[in-house]
Amino acid sequence: MIYVTRREVFSAAHRLYNDALTAEENNSLYDKCANPYGHGHNFVLEIVVCGEVDKKSGYVIDLKILKKIVHDSIIKKVDHHHLNHEVDFLQGIIPTAENICIAVWNELQNKIPTGKLFSVKLYETENNSVEYKGE
Ligand code: NI
């Protein structure tokens, strides 16, 4: 088994706010992340696909193909957009790093043509990241 990683960077805004809670509860839970107009991050996304090396191509997955899938399914929709309002696959989700990571996994899982999706890792800052492996 070998692991292939595609790294992508995107810039996006989000606001952490749970409509089921009061404004006071949201401020207490999310502090400045609940600011009404949101705030931005330069997110880093790492998509890992694992599998056996194909005898003919020498690849698990052609990284040009993986790049196109990640761009078409994720990056085009999130880069320079507001994650609370503009992204179809994040509708109704509080866009924490955890929830974005799971949503990205769900978007990509059935689109990988060779090998299989192993993990999605999302860095919200240099020091904070989350990783999802599908369970
Ligand atoms: Ni944030």
mmCIF file of N, CA, C and O in Angstrom, residues 21-104:
data_model
loop_
_atom_site.group_PDB
_atom_site.id
_atom_site.type_symbol
_atom_site.label_atom_id
_atom_site.label_comp_id
_atom_site.label_asym_id
_atom_site.label_seq_id
_atom_site.Cartn_x
_atom_site.Cartn_y
_atom_site.Cartn_z
ATOM 1 N N LEU A 21 -28.795 28.367 19.026
ATOM 2 C CA LEU A 21 -28.387 28.972 20.298
ATOM 3 C C LEU A 21 -28.659 30.471 20.281
ATOM 4 O O LEU A 21 -28.827 31.063 19.209
ATOM 5 N N THR A 22 -28.683 31.074 21.456
ATOM 6 C CA THR A 22 -28.851 32.529 21.533
ATOM 7 C C THR A 22 -27.546 33.211 21.140
ATOM 8 O O THR A 22 -26.479 32.577 21.097
ATOM 9 N N ALA A 23 -27.626 34.516 20.889
ATOM 10 C CA ALA A 23 -26.417 35.293 20.568
ATOM 11 C C ALA A 23 -25.404 35.191 21.707
ATOM 12 O O ALA A 23 -24.202 35.031 21.478
ATOM 13 N N GLU A 24 -25.911 35.247 22.941
ATOM 14 C CA GLU A 24 -25.010 35.167 24.102
ATOM 15 C C GLU A 24 -24.311 33.817 24.150
ATOM 16 O O GLU A 24 -23.108 33.733 24.404
ATOM 17 N N GLU A 25 -25.095 32.763 23.896
ATOM 18 C CA GLU A 25 -24.498 31.414 23.919
ATOM 19 C C GLU A 25 -23.461 31.256 22.808
ATOM 20 O O GLU A 25 -22.408 30.648 23.008
ATOM 21 N N ASN A 26 -23.774 31.811 21.626
ATOM 22 C CA ASN A 26 -22.811 31.749 20.525
ATOM 23 C C ASN A 26 -21.533 32.516 20.864
ATOM 24 O O ASN A 26 -20.431 32.029 20.597
ATOM 25 N N ASN A 27 -21.687 33.682 21.450
ATOM 26 C CA ASN A 27 -20.498 34.462 21.804
ATOM 27 C C ASN A 27 -19.665 33.745 22.851
ATOM 28 O O ASN A 27 -18.427 33.763 22.796
ATOM 29 N N SER A 28 -20.346 33.091 23.767
ATOM 30 C CA SER A 28 -19.634 32.360 24.798
ATOM 31 C C SER A 28 -18.911 31.144 24.198
ATOM 32 O O SER A 28 -17.766 30.839 24.548
ATOM 33 N N LEU A 29 -19.577 30.470 23.249
ATOM 34 C CA LEU A 29 -18.998 29.259 22.640
ATOM 35 C C LEU A 29 -17.888 29.597 21.653
ATOM 36 O O LEU A 29 -16.816 28.974 21.658
ATOM 37 N N TYR A 30 -18.140 30.564 20.772
ATOM 38 C CA TYR A 30 -17.226 30.799 19.640
ATOM 39 C C TYR A 30 -16.401 32.080 19.772
ATOM 40 O O TYR A 30 -15.520 32.326 18.940
ATOM 41 N N ASP A 31 -16.719 32.920 20.758
ATOM 42 C CA ASP A 31 -15.963 34.151 20.992
ATOM 43 C C ASP A 31 -15.881 34.975 19.698
ATOM 44 O O ASP A 31 -16.890 35.131 19.007
ATOM 45 N N LYS A 32 -14.704 35.434 19.307
ATOM 46 C CA LYS A 32 -14.615 36.311 18.131
ATOM 47 C C LYS A 32 -14.903 35.587 16.818
ATOM 48 O O LYS A 32 -15.157 36.229 15.797
ATOM 49 N N CYS A 33 -14.881 34.272 16.818
ATOM 50 C CA CYS A 33 -15.240 33.512 15.607
ATOM 51 C C CYS A 33 -16.724 33.659 15.269
ATOM 52 O O CYS A 33 -17.153 33.279 14.178
ATOM 53 N N ALA A 34 -17.513 34.197 16.211
ATOM 54 C CA ALA A 34 -18.939 34.429 15.965
ATOM 55 C C ALA A 34 -19.216 35.839 15.460
ATOM 56 O O ALA A 34 -20.376 36.203 15.250
ATOM 57 N N ASN A 35 -18.190 36.640 15.229
ATOM 58 C CA ASN A 35 -18.380 38.008 14.699
ATOM 59 C C ASN A 35 -19.355 37.996 13.519
ATOM 60 O O ASN A 35 -19.216 37.156 12.632
ATOM 61 N N PRO A 36 -20.305 38.935 13.508
ATOM 62 C CA PRO A 36 -21.383 38.872 12.510
ATOM 63 C C PRO A 36 -20.904 38.792 11.062
ATOM 64 O O PRO A 36 -21.531 38.114 10.248
ATOM 65 N N TYR A 37 -19.833 39.460 10.712
ATOM 66 C CA TYR A 37 -19.423 39.485 9.305
ATOM 67 C C TYR A 37 -18.356 38.454 8.958
ATOM 68 O O TYR A 37 -17.854 38.441 7.841
ATOM 69 N N GLY A 38 -18.030 37.593 9.911
ATOM 70 C CA GLY A 38 -17.094 36.506 9.637
ATOM 71 C C GLY A 38 -15.645 36.963 9.653
ATOM 72 O O GLY A 38 -15.329 38.106 9.981
ATOM 73 N N HIS A 39 -14.778 36.045 9.297
ATOM 74 C CA HIS A 39 -13.336 36.300 9.235
ATOM 75 C C HIS A 39 -12.734 35.293 8.266
ATOM 76 O O HIS A 39 -13.397 34.333 7.884
ATOM 77 N N GLY A 40 -11.493 35.512 7.877
ATOM 78 C CA GLY A 40 -10.912 34.668 6.835
ATOM 79 C C GLY A 40 -9.737 33.828 7.294
ATOM 80 O O GLY A 40 -9.122 34.086 8.332
ATOM 81 N N HIS A 41 -9.459 32.804 6.515
ATOM 82 C CA HIS A 41 -8.270 31.968 6.714
ATOM 83 C C HIS A 41 -7.662 31.640 5.353
ATOM 84 O O HIS A 41 -8.381 31.555 4.355
ATOM 85 N N ASN A 42 -6.366 31.367 5.366
ATOM 86 C CA ASN A 42 -5.734 30.694 4.239
ATOM 87 C C ASN A 42 -5.673 29.213 4.615
ATOM 88 O O ASN A 42 -4.793 28.802 5.366
ATOM 89 N N PHE A 43 -6.657 28.475 4.142
ATOM 90 C CA PHE A 43 -6.759 27.057 4.496
ATOM 91 C C PHE A 43 -5.794 26.238 3.640
ATOM 92 O O PHE A 43 -5.562 26.560 2.464
ATOM 93 N N VAL A 44 -5.279 25.183 4.214
ATOM 94 C CA VAL A 44 -4.477 24.203 3.459
ATOM 95 C C VAL A 44 -5.176 22.857 3.573
ATOM 96 O O VAL A 44 -5.546 22.428 4.675
ATOM 97 N N LEU A 45 -5.376 22.244 2.414
ATOM 98 C CA LEU A 45 -6.091 20.970 2.355
ATOM 99 C C LEU A 45 -5.131 19.903 1.841
ATOM 100 O O LEU A 45 -4.433 20.131 0.842
ATOM 101 N N GLU A 46 -5.078 18.775 2.499
ATOM 102 C CA GLU A 46 -4.244 17.657 2.032
ATOM 103 C C GLU A 46 -5.136 16.442 1.811
ATOM 104 O O GLU A 46 -5.784 15.953 2.743
ATOM 105 N N ILE A 47 -5.173 15.988 0.570
ATOM 106 C CA ILE A 47 -5.986 14.846 0.186
ATOM 107 C C ILE A 47 -5.043 13.660 -0.030
ATOM 108 O O ILE A 47 -4.120 13.747 -0.849
ATOM 109 N N VAL A 48 -5.271 12.573 0.695
ATOM 110 C CA VAL A 48 -4.405 11.396 0.554
ATOM 111 C C VAL A 48 -5.213 10.246 -0.055
ATOM 112 O O VAL A 48 -6.296 9.897 0.440
ATOM 113 N N VAL A 49 -4.675 9.695 -1.132
ATOM 114 C CA VAL A 49 -5.266 8.524 -1.794
ATOM 115 C C VAL A 49 -4.280 7.368 -1.619
ATOM 116 O O VAL A 49 -3.062 7.552 -1.779
ATOM 117 N N CYS A 50 -4.788 6.185 -1.280
ATOM 118 C CA CYS A 50 -3.897 5.042 -1.097
ATOM 119 C C CYS A 50 -4.293 3.917 -2.043
ATOM 120 O O CYS A 50 -5.424 3.856 -2.527
ATOM 121 N N GLY A 51 -3.345 3.051 -2.304
ATOM 122 C CA GLY A 51 -3.631 1.902 -3.157
ATOM 123 C C GLY A 51 -2.353 1.201 -3.562
ATOM 124 O O GLY A 51 -1.276 1.493 -3.034
ATOM 125 N N GLU A 52 -2.505 0.302 -4.497
ATOM 126 C CA GLU A 52 -1.364 -0.423 -5.044
ATOM 127 C C GLU A 52 -0.848 0.348 -6.266
ATOM 128 O O GLU A 52 -1.614 1.025 -6.938
ATOM 129 N N VAL A 53 0.413 0.207 -6.536
ATOM 130 C CA VAL A 53 0.994 0.842 -7.715
ATOM 131 C C VAL A 53 0.579 0.047 -8.957
ATOM 132 O O VAL A 53 0.781 -1.168 -9.024
ATOM 133 N N ASP A 54 -0.017 0.743 -9.916
ATOM 134 C CA ASP A 54 -0.423 0.103 -11.168
ATOM 135 C C ASP A 54 0.825 -0.293 -11.969
ATOM 136 O O ASP A 54 1.743 0.506 -12.132
ATOM 137 N N LYS A 55 0.842 -1.533 -12.449
ATOM 138 C CA LYS A 55 2.040 -2.053 -13.140
ATOM 139 C C LYS A 55 2.354 -1.251 -14.400
ATOM 140 O O LYS A 55 3.509 -0.984 -14.708
ATOM 141 N N LYS A 56 1.316 -0.877 -15.131
ATOM 142 C CA LYS A 56 1.530 -0.206 -16.406
ATOM 143 C C LYS A 56 1.962 1.255 -16.220
ATOM 144 O O LYS A 56 2.938 1.693 -16.805
ATOM 145 N N SER A 57 1.220 1.995 -15.384
ATOM 146 C CA SER A 57 1.487 3.438 -15.260
ATOM 147 C C SER A 57 2.549 3.747 -14.209
ATOM 148 O O SER A 57 3.195 4.804 -14.263
ATOM 149 N N GLY A 58 2.704 2.868 -13.214
ATOM 150 C CA GLY A 58 3.581 3.181 -12.083
ATOM 151 C C GLY A 58 2.939 4.114 -11.075
ATOM 152 O O GLY A 58 3.573 4.554 -10.124
ATOM 153 N N TYR A 59 1.657 4.409 -11.256
ATOM 154 C CA TYR A 59 0.921 5.321 -10.373
ATOM 155 C C TYR A 59 -0.090 4.563 -9.510
ATOM 156 O O TYR A 59 -0.619 3.530 -9.949
ATOM 157 N N VAL A 60 -0.408 5.134 -8.328
ATOM 158 C CA VAL A 60 -1.644 4.771 -7.622
ATOM 159 C C VAL A 60 -2.780 5.547 -8.269
ATOM 160 O O VAL A 60 -3.828 5.000 -8.601
ATOM 161 N N ILE A 61 -2.540 6.856 -8.392
ATOM 162 C CA ILE A 61 -3.462 7.733 -9.110
ATOM 163 C C ILE A 61 -2.615 8.796 -9.803
ATOM 164 O O ILE A 61 -1.616 9.259 -9.235
ATOM 165 N N ASP A 62 -2.967 9.138 -11.006
ATOM 166 C CA ASP A 62 -2.287 10.208 -11.729
ATOM 167 C C ASP A 62 -2.603 11.526 -11.001
ATOM 168 O O ASP A 62 -3.775 11.907 -10.882
ATOM 169 N N LEU A 63 -1.577 12.203 -10.497
ATOM 170 C CA LEU A 63 -1.815 13.419 -9.693
ATOM 171 C C LEU A 63 -2.461 14.536 -10.502
ATOM 172 O O LEU A 63 -3.123 15.405 -9.936
ATOM 173 N N LYS A 64 -2.297 14.516 -11.821
ATOM 174 C CA LYS A 64 -3.005 15.511 -12.643
ATOM 175 C C LYS A 64 -4.514 15.288 -12.549
ATOM 176 O O LYS A 64 -5.294 16.235 -12.515
ATOM 177 N N ILE A 65 -4.909 14.019 -12.528
ATOM 178 C CA ILE A 65 -6.334 13.683 -12.416
ATOM 179 C C ILE A 65 -6.850 14.041 -11.021
ATOM 180 O O ILE A 65 -7.916 14.649 -10.876
ATOM 181 N N LEU A 66 -6.070 13.700 -9.982
ATOM 182 C CA LEU A 66 -6.490 14.032 -8.611
ATOM 183 C C LEU A 66 -6.613 15.549 -8.453
ATOM 184 O O LEU A 66 -7.585 16.043 -7.860
ATOM 185 N N LYS A 67 -5.654 16.284 -9.005
ATOM 186 C CA LYS A 67 -5.698 17.752 -8.934
ATOM 187 C C LYS A 67 -6.996 18.275 -9.560
ATOM 188 O O LYS A 67 -7.678 19.127 -8.990
ATOM 189 N N LYS A 68 -7.349 17.756 -10.719
ATOM 190 C CA LYS A 68 -8.555 18.227 -11.403
ATOM 191 C C LYS A 68 -9.820 17.902 -10.595
ATOM 192 O O LYS A 68 -10.719 18.734 -10.482
ATOM 193 N N ILE A 69 -9.868 16.715 -10.031
ATOM 194 C CA ILE A 69 -11.036 16.330 -9.221
ATOM 195 C C ILE A 69 -11.177 17.256 -8.013
ATOM 196 O O ILE A 69 -12.272 17.749 -7.712
ATOM 197 N N VAL A 70 -10.053 17.517 -7.324
ATOM 198 C CA VAL A 70 -10.106 18.359 -6.122
ATOM 199 C C VAL A 70 -10.464 19.802 -6.511
ATOM 200 O O VAL A 70 -11.264 20.455 -5.828
ATOM 201 N N HIS A 71 -9.922 20.268 -7.620
ATOM 202 C CA HIS A 71 -10.260 21.629 -8.073
ATOM 203 C C HIS A 71 -11.735 21.749 -8.428
ATOM 204 O O HIS A 71 -12.416 22.664 -7.978
ATOM 205 N N ASP A 72 -12.213 20.825 -9.255
ATOM 206 C CA ASP A 72 -13.595 20.921 -9.740
ATOM 207 C C ASP A 72 -14.609 20.723 -8.608
ATOM 208 O O ASP A 72 -15.639 21.393 -8.575
ATOM 209 N N SER A 73 -14.325 19.795 -7.705
ATOM 210 C CA SER A 73 -15.298 19.450 -6.668
ATOM 211 C C SER A 73 -15.229 20.362 -5.456
ATOM 212 O O SER A 73 -16.239 20.567 -4.780
ATOM 213 N N ILE A 74 -14.028 20.886 -5.150
ATOM 214 C CA ILE A 74 -13.848 21.606 -3.884
ATOM 215 C C ILE A 74 -13.317 23.031 -4.105
ATOM 216 O O ILE A 74 -13.982 24.003 -3.726
ATOM 217 N N ILE A 75 -12.141 23.151 -4.674
ATOM 218 C CA ILE A 75 -11.425 24.437 -4.636
ATOM 219 C C ILE A 75 -12.189 25.531 -5.372
ATOM 220 O O ILE A 75 -12.329 26.648 -4.869
ATOM 221 N N LYS A 76 -12.730 25.198 -6.552
ATOM 222 C CA LYS A 76 -13.501 26.212 -7.297
ATOM 223 C C LYS A 76 -14.675 26.737 -6.485
ATOM 224 O O LYS A 76 -15.094 27.879 -6.649
ATOM 225 N N LYS A 77 -15.228 25.880 -5.633
ATOM 226 C CA LYS A 77 -16.423 26.268 -4.870
ATOM 227 C C LYS A 77 -16.100 27.048 -3.602
ATOM 228 O O LYS A 77 -16.942 27.791 -3.111
ATOM 229 N N VAL A 78 -14.906 26.841 -3.045
ATOM 230 C CA VAL A 78 -14.592 27.469 -1.754
ATOM 231 C C VAL A 78 -13.621 28.647 -1.847
ATOM 232 O O VAL A 78 -13.677 29.555 -1.002
ATOM 233 N N ASP A 79 -12.736 28.652 -2.854
ATOM 234 C CA ASP A 79 -11.684 29.673 -2.880
ATOM 235 C C ASP A 79 -12.278 31.059 -3.121
ATOM 236 O O ASP A 79 -12.992 31.277 -4.103
ATOM 237 N N HIS A 80 -11.976 31.987 -2.198
ATOM 238 C CA HIS A 80 -12.502 33.360 -2.238
ATOM 239 C C HIS A 80 -14.019 33.411 -2.111
ATOM 240 O O HIS A 80 -14.672 34.308 -2.656
ATOM 241 N N HIS A 81 -14.572 32.457 -1.385
ATOM 242 C CA HIS A 81 -16.006 32.465 -1.097
ATOM 243 C C HIS A 81 -16.253 32.453 0.415
ATOM 244 O O HIS A 81 -15.349 32.206 1.206
ATOM 245 N N HIS A 82 -17.515 32.727 0.759
ATOM 246 C CA HIS A 82 -17.934 32.678 2.158
ATOM 247 C C HIS A 82 -18.544 31.304 2.421
ATOM 248 O O HIS A 82 -19.553 30.949 1.817
ATOM 249 N N LEU A 83 -17.921 30.556 3.311
ATOM 250 C CA LEU A 83 -18.298 29.144 3.493
ATOM 251 C C LEU A 83 -19.696 28.976 4.090
ATOM 252 O O LEU A 83 -20.322 27.944 3.908
ATOM 253 N N ASN A 84 -20.198 30.003 4.800
ATOM 254 C CA ASN A 84 -21.546 29.893 5.372
ATOM 255 C C ASN A 84 -22.644 30.081 4.325
ATOM 256 O O ASN A 84 -23.766 29.648 4.529
ATOM 257 N N HIS A 85 -22.312 30.785 3.230
ATOM 258 C CA HIS A 85 -23.380 31.239 2.338
ATOM 259 C C HIS A 85 -23.292 30.749 0.897
ATOM 260 O O HIS A 85 -24.285 30.752 0.192
ATOM 261 N N GLU A 86 -22.099 30.400 0.431
ATOM 262 C CA GLU A 86 -21.919 30.269 -1.011
ATOM 263 C C GLU A 86 -21.580 28.871 -1.505
ATOM 264 O O GLU A 86 -21.411 28.683 -2.709
ATOM 265 N N VAL A 87 -21.461 27.913 -0.609
ATOM 266 C CA VAL A 87 -20.915 26.608 -0.997
ATOM 267 C C VAL A 87 -22.003 25.533 -0.879
ATOM 268 O O VAL A 87 -22.511 25.284 0.215
ATOM 269 N N ASP A 88 -22.341 24.909 -2.005
ATOM 270 C CA ASP A 88 -23.465 23.960 -1.988
ATOM 271 C C ASP A 88 -23.261 22.835 -0.980
ATOM 272 O O ASP A 88 -24.168 22.499 -0.219
ATOM 273 N N PHE A 89 -22.044 22.279 -0.918
ATOM 274 C CA PHE A 89 -21.869 21.114 -0.052
ATOM 275 C C PHE A 89 -21.665 21.467 1.433
ATOM 276 O O PHE A 89 -21.487 20.574 2.253
ATOM 277 N N LEU A 90 -21.731 22.766 1.758
ATOM 278 C CA LEU A 90 -21.651 23.166 3.169
ATOM 279 C C LEU A 90 -22.964 23.772 3.676
ATOM 280 O O LEU A 90 -23.017 24.278 4.801
ATOM 281 N N GLN A 91 -23.998 23.709 2.862
ATOM 282 C CA GLN A 91 -25.285 24.278 3.285
ATOM 283 C C GLN A 91 -25.788 23.588 4.555
ATOM 284 O O GLN A 91 -25.790 22.360 4.648
ATOM 285 N N GLY A 92 -26.201 24.403 5.534
ATOM 286 C CA GLY A 92 -26.775 23.862 6.759
ATOM 287 C C GLY A 92 -25.748 23.304 7.731
ATOM 288 O O GLY A 92 -26.115 22.667 8.725
ATOM 289 N N ILE A 93 -24.464 23.525 7.456
ATOM 290 C CA ILE A 93 -23.391 23.005 8.305
ATOM 291 C C ILE A 93 -22.664 24.179 8.948
ATOM 292 O O ILE A 93 -22.378 25.173 8.272
ATOM 293 N N ILE A 94 -22.373 24.106 10.239
ATOM 294 C CA ILE A 94 -21.526 25.126 10.869
ATOM 295 C C ILE A 94 -20.104 24.865 10.376
ATOM 296 O O ILE A 94 -19.555 23.789 10.630
ATOM 297 N N PRO A 95 -19.506 25.818 9.632
ATOM 298 C CA PRO A 95 -18.250 25.506 8.948
ATOM 299 C C PRO A 95 -17.007 25.578 9.846
ATOM 300 O O PRO A 95 -16.073 26.340 9.614
ATOM 301 N N THR A 96 -17.002 24.740 10.874
ATOM 302 C CA THR A 96 -15.770 24.521 11.636
ATOM 303 C C THR A 96 -14.817 23.717 10.759
ATOM 304 O O THR A 96 -15.239 23.086 9.774
ATOM 305 N N ALA A 97 -13.553 23.689 11.125
ATOM 306 C CA ALA A 97 -12.584 22.878 10.369
ATOM 307 C C ALA A 97 -13.035 21.416 10.342
ATOM 308 O O ALA A 97 -12.928 20.746 9.309
ATOM 309 N N GLU A 98 -13.561 20.933 11.447
ATOM 310 C CA GLU A 98 -14.015 19.540 11.522
ATOM 311 C C GLU A 98 -15.101 19.276 10.483
ATOM 312 O O GLU A 98 -15.049 18.291 9.732
ATOM 313 N N ASN A 99 -16.105 20.151 10.470
ATOM 314 C CA ASN A 99 -17.242 19.927 9.563
ATOM 315 C C ASN A 99 -16.858 20.120 8.094
ATOM 316 O O ASN A 99 -17.370 19.421 7.226
ATOM 317 N N ILE A 100 -15.957 21.057 7.818
ATOM 318 C CA ILE A 100 -15.491 21.237 6.437
ATOM 319 C C ILE A 100 -14.755 19.986 5.982
ATOM 320 O O ILE A 100 -14.964 19.481 4.868
ATOM 321 N N CYS A 101 -13.927 19.457 6.846
ATOM 322 C CA CYS A 101 -13.120 18.268 6.529
ATOM 323 C C CYS A 101 -14.031 17.075 6.194
ATOM 324 O O CYS A 101 -13.815 16.380 5.188
ATOM 325 N N ILE A 102 -15.049 16.849 6.996
ATOM 326 C CA ILE A 102 -15.984 15.739 6.759
ATOM 327 C C ILE A 102 -16.746 15.975 5.452
ATOM 328 O O ILE A 102 -16.930 15.051 4.651
ATOM 329 N N ALA A 103 -17.157 17.218 5.217
ATOM 330 C CA ALA A 103 -17.905 17.527 3.986
ATOM 331 C C ALA A 103 -17.037 17.323 2.747
ATOM 332 O O ALA A 103 -17.516 16.832 1.718
ATOM 333 N N VAL A 104 -15.765 17.691 2.834
ATOM 334 C CA VAL A 104 -14.839 17.479 1.711
ATOM 335 C C VAL A 104 -14.685 15.976 1.459
ATOM 336 O O VAL A 104 -14.729 15.520 0.315
#
